[in-house]
Amino acid sequence: MKYSGLYFIPNQTSQPADSSNTASALISSLETHFHTFTRSSPWTLTYRLFRDQQPKSDPSDAPASYAHTYQHFLTHTSLSQVRAFIHVALPTGTGSVTAIPASQSDAHALLVRNQFAALWSPRQTLSVQHGATYTGGIFTVEIGEVRAIREAQGGGFSSPGVVVCISTVAGQEDSGAASDSAKDGDAEQMDLEFVQATIRELWGKIREGHDLRKAEVREVLMTPEAETEREVEDATVRMWTRKAIKHQASSIKIIKA
């Protein structure tokens, strides 16, 4: 199955030029270290986050904690050219992923924003335009500058950082009968740990020689439960939305540069 890991490098200034410089430096490093990797079609991403509105309470009551539900809209051309994804994340940590036609994503998000404002409030809009894609062997590396769009403030934008996605193959992709070792839980765990280590090693090479000490690089890896093609797709969507939202930052591994 396809397995991916994300690395988010925060921009210390939020200035787009600084993120562009970081992205260019990482691309140059990848091309230097991996001569056999070839550049392929660029990728784009649009992400919108909505949070449910907290029910109004009696002013005389003591303030009570409230666990929010989040709704994520994700359009990512590397995942699908024709579909967008809606991930509803419940406070319990569970949730669901639904696919809709990509052409309807903007209209659906506007419907939630304008017609259901009493239930959902917009929290964040992010995009990646003309992201770089490199392929080599069983690896695919995507690098893109993330832009935060201020839709309610005249359409300006800032850049919170750069995202790097490294994808490879974990386990067997053969549709035939799996070997006994592939069925064994310990063997699968060892394979997953090996794939994760390989992704981290590749990331280490890409960032080699770049001073990221002031940036708390965030690492997000796919959950290992996915088996079918649909489950892998859903797990990939959840991985991207985990990177994008701040309320789950405690579950994201922080890597000291």
Coordinates of C-alpha atoms in Angstrom, one line a residue:
M1 CA 0.0 0.0 0.0
K2 CA 1.0 3.6 -0.4
Y3 CA 2.3 5.1 2.8
S4 CA 3.2 8.8 3.4
G5 CA 4.7 11.1 5.9
L6 CA 4.3 14.9 6.2
Y7 CA 6.9 17.5 7.4
F8 CA 5.8 21.1 8.0
I9 CA 8.4 23.7 8.4
P10 CA 6.9 26.8 10.0
N11 CA 7.8 30.3 8.7
Q12 CA 9.1 32.5 11.4
T13 CA 8.0 35.7 9.7
S14 CA 4.8 34.6 7.8
Q15 CA 6.3 36.5 4.8
P16 CA 5.7 34.6 1.5
A17 CA 9.2 35.4 0.4
D18 CA 10.8 33.5 3.3
S19 CA 8.7 30.4 2.6
S20 CA 9.6 30.6 -1.1
N21 CA 13.3 30.7 -0.1
T22 CA 12.8 27.7 2.2
A23 CA 11.0 25.7 -0.5
S24 CA 13.6 26.6 -3.1
A25 CA 16.4 25.5 -0.8
L26 CA 14.7 22.2 -0.1
I27 CA 14.1 21.6 -3.8
S28 CA 17.7 22.4 -4.6
S29 CA 18.9 20.0 -1.9
L30 CA 16.7 17.2 -3.2
E31 CA 18.0 17.6 -6.7
T32 CA 21.6 17.6 -5.4
H33 CA 21.3 14.5 -3.2
F34 CA 19.0 12.5 -5.6
H35 CA 20.2 12.8 -9.2
T36 CA 17.9 10.1 -10.4
F37 CA 14.7 11.8 -9.2
T38 CA 12.7 13.4 -12.0
R39 CA 10.4 16.3 -11.7
S40 CA 6.8 15.6 -12.7
S41 CA 3.5 17.5 -12.9
P42 CA 2.9 20.2 -10.2
W43 CA 0.3 19.8 -7.5
T44 CA -2.2 22.1 -5.9
L45 CA -4.1 22.0 -2.7
T46 CA -7.0 24.0 -1.2
Y47 CA -8.0 23.4 2.4
R48 CA -10.8 25.0 4.5
L49 CA -11.5 24.4 8.2
F50 CA -14.8 24.9 9.9
R51 CA -15.6 24.6 13.6
D52 CA -19.0 24.0 15.1
Q53 CA -20.5 26.9 17.2
Q54 CA -20.7 26.4 20.9
P55 CA -24.3 26.4 22.1
K56 CA -25.3 29.5 24.0
S57 CA -25.7 29.0 27.7
D58 CA -27.4 30.9 30.5
P59 CA -25.0 33.8 31.5
S60 CA -25.6 33.0 35.1
D61 CA -24.2 29.5 34.7
A62 CA -20.5 28.8 35.3
P63 CA -18.5 28.5 32.1
A64 CA -18.3 24.9 30.9
S65 CA -15.6 23.4 28.7
Y66 CA -16.8 22.5 25.3
A67 CA -15.3 20.0 22.9
H68 CA -15.6 21.1 19.3
T69 CA -16.4 19.2 16.2
Y70 CA -14.4 20.2 13.1
Q71 CA -15.2 20.0 9.4
H72 CA -12.4 19.9 6.9
F73 CA -12.6 20.5 3.1
L74 CA -9.6 19.2 1.2
T75 CA -8.9 19.4 -2.5
H76 CA -5.6 17.9 -3.4
T77 CA -4.7 17.1 -7.1
S78 CA -2.3 14.4 -6.1
L79 CA -5.0 12.5 -4.3
S80 CA -7.6 13.0 -7.0
Q81 CA -8.1 15.3 -10.0
V82 CA -11.9 14.9 -9.9
R83 CA -12.8 14.5 -6.2
A84 CA -12.6 16.6 -3.1
F85 CA -12.9 15.3 0.4
I86 CA -14.8 16.3 3.5
H87 CA -13.4 15.1 6.8
V88 CA -15.7 15.5 9.9
A89 CA -13.6 15.1 13.1
L90 CA -15.5 14.5 16.3
P91 CA -14.3 15.4 19.8
T92 CA -13.9 11.7 20.5
G93 CA -11.1 11.4 17.9
T94 CA -13.3 9.5 15.5
G95 CA -14.9 10.8 12.4
S96 CA -15.7 10.1 8.7
V97 CA -14.3 11.0 5.3
T98 CA -16.6 11.6 2.4
A99 CA -15.7 12.3 -1.3
I100 CA -17.6 14.8 -3.4
P101 CA -17.0 16.1 -7.0
A102 CA -14.1 18.6 -6.9
S103 CA -16.1 21.0 -9.0
Q104 CA -18.6 21.3 -6.1
S105 CA -16.1 21.8 -3.3
D106 CA -16.1 25.6 -3.4
A107 CA -19.9 25.8 -3.6
H108 CA -20.3 23.4 -0.8
A109 CA -17.9 25.3 1.4
L110 CA -19.7 28.6 0.6
L111 CA -23.0 26.9 1.5
V112 CA -21.6 26.0 5.0
R113 CA -20.1 29.4 5.4
N114 CA -23.1 31.5 4.5
Q115 CA -26.2 29.4 5.0
F116 CA -25.1 27.5 8.1
A117 CA -23.2 30.2 9.9
A118 CA -25.3 29.6 13.0
L119 CA -23.8 26.1 13.2
W120 CA -20.3 26.4 11.7
S121 CA -17.7 29.1 11.8
P122 CA -14.8 29.4 9.3
R123 CA -11.4 29.0 11.0
Q124 CA -8.8 28.7 8.3
T125 CA -8.2 28.7 4.6
L126 CA -5.0 27.3 3.2
S127 CA -3.7 26.7 -0.3
V128 CA -0.6 25.4 -2.2
Q129 CA -0.2 26.5 -5.8
H130 CA 2.3 25.0 -8.2
G131 CA 3.8 22.6 -5.7
A132 CA 6.9 20.7 -6.9
T133 CA 6.7 16.9 -7.4
Y134 CA 9.7 14.5 -7.8
T135 CA 9.6 10.8 -8.3
G136 CA 12.4 8.3 -8.0
G137 CA 12.0 4.5 -7.7
I138 CA 9.3 3.8 -5.1
F139 CA 9.4 7.3 -3.7
T140 CA 7.4 10.5 -4.5
V141 CA 8.3 13.8 -2.9
E142 CA 6.0 16.8 -2.9
I143 CA 7.2 20.3 -1.7
G144 CA 5.0 23.3 -1.6
E145 CA 4.7 26.8 0.0
V146 CA 1.6 27.0 2.1
R147 CA -0.4 30.2 1.9
A148 CA -3.0 31.3 4.5
I149 CA -5.8 33.2 2.7
R150 CA -7.6 36.0 4.6
E151 CA -11.0 35.7 2.8
A152 CA -12.7 38.1 5.2
Q153 CA -10.0 40.7 4.9
G154 CA -9.9 41.6 1.2
G155 CA -8.2 38.4 0.0
G156 CA -4.7 39.1 1.3
F157 CA -2.5 36.2 2.3
S158 CA 0.5 35.2 4.4
S159 CA 2.6 32.1 4.4
P160 CA 2.7 30.0 7.6
G161 CA 5.4 27.7 6.2
V162 CA 6.4 24.9 3.8
V163 CA 5.1 21.4 3.6
V164 CA 7.0 18.3 2.4
C165 CA 5.2 15.0 1.7
I166 CA 7.2 11.8 1.2
S167 CA 5.3 8.8 -0.1
T168 CA 6.5 5.3 -0.7
V169 CA 5.2 1.7 -0.7
A170 CA 4.6 -0.3 2.5
G171 CA 4.0 -4.1 2.4
Q172 CA 2.9 -6.0 -0.6
E173 CA 0.8 -4.5 -3.4
D174 CA 0.2 -7.8 -5.1
S175 CA -3.5 -8.7 -5.1
G176 CA -2.7 -12.4 -4.9
A177 CA -2.3 -14.5 -1.8
A178 CA -0.1 -12.9 0.7
S179 CA 2.8 -14.7 2.3
D180 CA 2.7 -16.0 5.8
S181 CA 5.2 -13.4 6.9
A182 CA 3.0 -10.6 5.5
K183 CA 0.1 -11.9 7.5
D184 CA 2.0 -12.0 10.7
G185 CA 1.4 -9.0 12.9
D186 CA 5.0 -8.7 14.0
A187 CA 6.3 -8.8 10.5
E188 CA 3.8 -6.1 9.4
Q189 CA 4.9 -3.9 12.4
M190 CA 8.6 -4.4 11.4
D191 CA 7.8 -3.5 7.8
L192 CA 5.9 -0.3 9.0
E193 CA 8.8 0.7 11.2
F194 CA 11.2 0.2 8.3
V195 CA 9.1 2.3 6.0
Q196 CA 8.8 5.1 8.6
A197 CA 12.6 5.0 9.1
T198 CA 13.2 5.2 5.4
I199 CA 10.9 8.2 5.1
R200 CA 12.7 9.9 8.0
E201 CA 16.1 9.1 6.4
L202 CA 15.0 10.6 3.1
W203 CA 13.8 13.7 4.9
G204 CA 17.1 13.9 6.7
K205 CA 18.9 14.0 3.4
I206 CA 16.6 16.7 2.0
R207 CA 17.1 19.0 4.9
E208 CA 20.8 18.3 5.3
G209 CA 22.8 21.5 5.4
H210 CA 19.9 23.7 6.1
D211 CA 19.6 25.5 9.4
L212 CA 16.1 24.9 10.7
R213 CA 17.0 25.2 14.4
K214 CA 14.5 28.0 15.0
A215 CA 11.7 26.1 13.3
E216 CA 9.9 23.3 15.2
V217 CA 9.5 21.0 12.3
R218 CA 6.2 19.0 12.6
E219 CA 6.1 15.4 11.5
V220 CA 2.8 13.6 10.7
L221 CA 2.7 10.0 9.6
M222 CA -0.2 8.1 8.3
T223 CA -2.1 5.8 10.7
P224 CA -1.1 2.2 10.2
E225 CA -4.6 0.7 10.2
A226 CA -5.3 1.3 6.5
E227 CA -5.5 -1.8 4.3
T228 CA -7.9 -1.4 1.4
E229 CA -7.5 1.3 -1.3
R230 CA -10.3 3.3 0.2
E231 CA -8.9 3.1 3.7
V232 CA -5.5 4.3 2.5
E233 CA -7.2 7.2 0.8
D234 CA -9.1 8.1 3.9
A235 CA -5.9 7.8 6.0
T236 CA -4.1 10.1 3.6
V237 CA -6.9 12.7 3.9
R238 CA -6.7 12.6 7.7
M239 CA -2.9 12.9 7.6
W240 CA -3.2 16.2 5.6
T241 CA -5.9 17.6 7.9
R242 CA -3.9 16.8 11.0
K243 CA -1.1 18.9 9.6
A244 CA -3.3 21.8 8.8
I245 CA -5.2 22.3 12.1
K246 CA -3.8 23.8 15.2
H247 CA -6.2 22.1 17.7
Q248 CA -4.5 18.8 17.1
A249 CA -1.0 20.1 17.5
S250 CA -0.5 18.1 20.6
S251 CA -0.8 14.9 18.6
I252 CA 1.9 16.0 16.1
K253 CA 5.5 15.0 16.8
I254 CA 7.7 18.0 17.0
I255 CA 11.2 17.5 15.6
K256 CA 14.0 19.6 16.9
A257 CA 16.3 20.7 14.0

